[in-house]
Short mmCIF file of C-alpha atoms in Angstrom, two decimals:
data_model
loop_
_atom_site.label_atom_id
_atom_site.label_comp_id
_atom_site.label_asym_id
_atom_site.label_seq_id
_atom_site.Cartn_x
_atom_site.Cartn_y
_atom_site.Cartn_z
CA LYS R 1 32.37 143.83 99.63
CA GLN R 2 34.87 142.09 97.40
CA GLU R 3 36.47 144.34 94.79
CA VAL R 4 38.31 142.83 91.83
CA THR R 5 40.65 144.91 89.69
CA GLN R 6 42.36 143.98 86.45
CA ILE R 7 45.33 145.84 85.07
CA PRO R 8 45.93 146.79 82.34
CA ALA R 9 42.50 147.46 80.85
CA ALA R 10 43.91 146.95 77.36
CA LEU R 11 47.09 145.45 75.99
CA SER R 12 48.49 145.17 72.49
CA VAL R 13 51.48 142.91 71.77
CA PRO R 14 53.21 141.50 68.69
CA GLU R 15 52.73 137.84 67.91
CA GLY R 16 55.12 135.53 69.72
CA GLU R 17 55.54 137.69 72.79
CA ASN R 18 55.02 136.32 76.30
CA LEU R 19 52.66 138.40 78.42
CA VAL R 20 51.19 138.68 81.90
CA LEU R 21 47.72 139.79 82.88
CA ASN R 22 47.07 140.91 86.44
CA CYS R 23 44.13 140.49 88.78
CA SER R 24 43.89 141.80 92.34
CA PHE R 25 41.16 141.36 94.94
CA THR R 26 40.50 142.97 98.29
CA ASP R 27 39.18 140.08 100.42
CA SER R 28 41.44 137.05 100.72
CA ALA R 29 38.62 134.82 102.04
CA ILE R 30 37.94 133.14 98.71
CA TYR R 31 37.16 129.57 97.67
CA ASN R 32 38.77 129.80 94.27
CA LEU R 33 39.74 132.09 91.40
CA GLN R 34 38.79 131.47 87.80
CA TRP R 35 40.15 132.99 84.59
CA PHE R 36 37.81 133.35 81.61
CA ARG R 37 38.14 134.37 78.02
CA GLN R 38 35.39 136.35 76.26
CA ASP R 39 35.29 136.89 72.52
CA PRO R 40 33.25 139.83 71.16
CA GLY R 41 29.52 139.14 71.34
CA LYS R 42 30.10 135.74 72.93
CA GLY R 43 29.81 134.11 76.33
CA LEU R 44 32.58 133.38 78.81
CA THR R 45 34.85 130.41 78.29
CA SER R 46 36.59 129.01 81.36
CA LEU R 47 40.38 128.86 81.00
CA LEU R 48 41.74 127.93 84.41
CA LEU R 49 40.43 127.41 87.93
CA ILE R 50 42.71 127.74 90.96
CA GLN R 51 41.40 126.51 94.29
CA SER R 52 42.29 128.62 97.33
CA SER R 53 44.73 125.94 98.54
CA GLN R 54 46.63 125.93 95.23
CA ARG R 55 49.40 128.22 94.02
CA GLU R 56 49.12 127.72 90.26
CA GLN R 57 47.45 125.90 87.41
CA THR R 58 48.65 125.26 83.88
CA SER R 59 46.88 124.49 80.64
CA GLY R 60 48.91 124.47 77.44
CA ARG R 61 50.43 127.92 76.94
CA LEU R 62 48.53 129.34 79.91
CA ASN R 63 49.71 129.47 83.49
CA ALA R 64 47.76 131.08 86.29
CA SER R 65 49.14 131.80 89.74
CA LEU R 66 47.42 132.72 92.97
CA ASP R 67 48.81 134.52 96.01
CA LYS R 68 45.81 134.63 98.30
CA SER R 69 47.54 136.43 101.13
CA SER R 70 48.45 139.39 98.93
CA GLY R 71 45.19 139.26 96.96
CA ARG R 72 46.79 138.74 93.58
CA SER R 73 46.61 136.43 90.59
CA THR R 74 48.43 136.50 87.29
CA LEU R 75 47.67 134.86 83.97
CA TYR R 76 50.78 134.16 81.93
CA ILE R 77 50.36 133.55 78.20
CA ALA R 78 53.38 132.13 76.41
CA ALA R 79 54.18 132.67 72.75
CA SER R 80 51.06 134.72 72.06
CA GLN R 81 49.09 134.16 68.84
CA PRO R 82 46.52 136.32 66.99
CA GLY R 83 43.87 133.80 68.07
CA ASP R 84 44.54 134.79 71.68
CA SER R 85 42.98 138.20 71.00
CA ALA R 86 39.99 138.49 73.34
CA THR R 87 38.98 139.96 76.68
CA TYR R 88 40.28 138.09 79.71
CA LEU R 89 38.28 138.18 82.91
CA CYS R 90 39.16 136.98 86.37
CA ALA R 91 36.54 136.05 88.94
CA VAL R 92 36.96 135.25 92.62
CA ARG R 93 34.55 132.97 94.41
CA GLY R 94 33.26 133.89 97.83
CA ASN R 95 29.53 133.34 98.39
CA GLN R 96 29.20 134.36 94.74
CA PHE R 97 31.54 135.10 91.83
CA TYR R 98 32.98 138.62 91.77
CA PHE R 99 34.33 139.75 88.41
CA GLY R 100 36.94 142.22 87.31
CA THR R 101 36.24 144.44 84.30
CA GLY R 102 38.71 142.54 82.16
CA THR R 103 41.82 143.08 80.06
CA SER R 104 41.28 143.47 76.33
CA LEU R 105 44.17 141.73 74.57
CA THR R 106 45.14 142.29 70.94
CA VAL R 107 47.90 140.16 69.44
CA ILE R 108 49.26 141.74 66.26
CA PRO R 109 50.38 139.36 63.49
CA ASN A 1 27.30 118.21 76.11
CA ALA A 2 24.92 121.13 75.86
CA GLY A 3 26.22 122.77 79.06
CA VAL A 4 24.32 125.98 79.84
CA THR A 5 21.71 126.99 77.27
CA GLN A 6 20.07 130.41 77.17
CA THR A 7 17.13 131.51 75.05
CA PRO A 8 16.49 133.80 73.30
CA LYS A 9 19.84 135.09 72.00
CA PHE A 10 18.44 138.50 71.10
CA ARG A 11 15.31 140.39 72.04
CA ILE A 12 13.91 143.88 71.65
CA LEU A 13 11.29 144.94 74.18
CA LYS A 14 9.18 148.04 74.44
CA ILE A 15 9.12 149.97 77.70
CA GLY A 16 6.65 148.39 80.11
CA GLN A 17 6.61 144.96 78.45
CA SER A 18 7.53 141.81 80.32
CA MET A 19 9.52 138.76 79.31
CA THR A 20 11.24 135.68 80.64
CA LEU A 21 14.82 134.75 79.85
CA GLN A 22 15.25 131.02 79.88
CA CYS A 23 18.27 129.15 81.24
CA THR A 24 18.78 125.43 81.48
CA GLN A 25 21.81 123.31 82.35
CA ASP A 26 22.40 119.60 81.93
CA MET A 27 25.38 119.16 84.27
CA ASN A 28 23.38 118.56 87.46
CA HIS A 29 24.91 121.68 89.00
CA ASN A 30 23.39 122.86 92.25
CA TYR A 31 24.38 126.54 91.89
CA MET A 32 22.92 128.75 89.18
CA TYR A 33 23.41 132.47 88.61
CA TRP A 34 22.15 135.35 86.54
CA TYR A 35 24.51 138.17 85.65
CA ARG A 36 24.19 141.27 83.53
CA GLN A 37 27.09 142.76 81.65
CA ASP A 38 27.19 146.42 80.74
CA PRO A 39 30.03 148.01 78.75
CA GLY A 40 33.00 148.86 80.97
CA MET A 41 31.16 147.77 84.10
CA GLY A 42 32.00 144.11 84.45
CA LEU A 43 29.46 141.45 85.34
CA LYS A 44 26.98 142.18 88.10
CA LEU A 45 25.07 139.44 89.91
CA ILE A 46 21.29 139.74 89.70
CA TYR A 47 20.09 136.58 91.46
CA TYR A 48 21.50 133.21 92.34
CA SER A 49 20.27 129.85 93.54
CA VAL A 50 22.00 127.17 95.60
CA GLY A 51 19.45 124.50 94.72
CA ALA A 52 15.88 123.82 93.67
CA GLY A 53 13.44 125.93 95.66
CA ILE A 54 16.12 128.31 96.98
CA THR A 55 16.91 131.71 95.48
CA ASP A 56 18.66 134.81 96.76
CA LYS A 57 19.29 138.35 95.63
CA GLY A 58 22.57 139.50 94.23
CA GLU A 59 23.93 142.99 93.77
CA VAL A 60 21.33 144.34 91.29
CA PRO A 61 17.99 142.49 91.77
CA ASN A 62 15.55 145.39 91.32
CA GLY A 63 13.19 144.90 88.39
CA TYR A 64 13.83 141.15 88.15
CA ASN A 65 12.41 137.94 89.58
CA VAL A 66 13.56 134.34 89.47
CA SER A 67 12.33 130.88 90.35
CA ARG A 68 14.07 127.52 90.64
CA SER A 69 11.54 124.71 90.55
CA THR A 70 13.98 122.15 89.14
CA THR A 71 17.74 121.61 89.29
CA GLU A 72 18.03 122.21 85.54
CA ASP A 73 16.08 125.43 85.00
CA PHE A 74 16.54 128.96 86.32
CA PRO A 75 14.38 131.47 84.42
CA LEU A 76 14.77 135.22 84.90
CA ARG A 77 11.63 137.35 84.68
CA LEU A 78 11.66 141.01 83.74
CA GLU A 79 8.53 142.89 84.74
CA LEU A 80 7.77 146.33 83.28
CA ALA A 81 10.93 146.62 81.19
CA ALA A 82 12.88 149.87 81.43
CA PRO A 83 15.69 151.27 79.23
CA SER A 84 18.09 150.74 82.16
CA GLN A 85 17.61 147.00 81.66
CA THR A 86 19.21 147.13 78.24
CA SER A 87 22.18 144.82 78.70
CA VAL A 88 23.64 141.42 77.96
CA TYR A 89 22.40 138.77 80.35
CA PHE A 90 24.41 135.68 81.22
CA CYS A 91 23.30 132.57 83.03
CA ALA A 92 25.91 130.39 84.71
CA SER A 93 26.06 127.24 86.79
CA SER A 94 28.55 125.49 89.03
CA TYR A 95 28.77 122.55 91.37
CA GLY A 96 29.68 123.82 94.79
CA GLY A 97 33.07 125.54 94.67
CA GLU A 98 34.03 124.11 91.31
CA ALA A 99 34.37 125.96 88.01
CA ALA A 100 31.48 128.04 86.71
CA PHE A 101 30.15 127.51 83.20
CA PHE A 102 28.40 130.25 81.29
CA GLY A 103 25.77 130.36 78.60
CA GLN A 104 26.21 132.34 75.39
CA GLY A 105 24.15 135.27 76.64
CA THR A 106 20.95 137.11 75.77
CA ARG A 107 21.30 140.57 74.29
CA LEU A 108 18.29 142.61 75.40
CA THR A 109 17.37 146.07 74.15
CA VAL A 110 14.52 148.04 75.74
CA VAL A 111 13.18 150.87 73.58
#
């Protein structure tokens, strides 16, 4: 069974700092990996999708990388802003989506 | 674009009552999913469907039923509600191996 782990569980940084969120998974036989953002009491918003054949994807200040062989993905957030405060979830796609428990990010003004 | 729409947003049920959580998507996605999210536990798959007329169990299907009569709709039925079913329920859809899109969730409390 696929296991997805996200470290750290919580992170607090001052505004403007660059940061990295980590996601690891146990089974490298995946179709893709998706990063989501979840605001309190809200649904999941898709940030980036990396197909298994890709190494990275970029959207604005966000960059996600994928190393399938080592079972790792990172989400890099540049020049963090208070509006980035949320929980970030990664999900790997096998026959279904398997989710990590998320990293709760707080960006302090 | 409406995307994935879930109703209701909130509901309180008494133990033993039944209800249906509605989910509809307008993106012509073939895959649809139901997840529950409990604090600190991540999202767990309840049921999923790869197309109209086809459903399959996920990790935590007990106490739930689903049907998929159309591409657009994927309702989740709770029979004989129990306190353990207190959770936030999310419906999602995707087209094959492409990105998944989620609804805004239904917060269910069973008392």
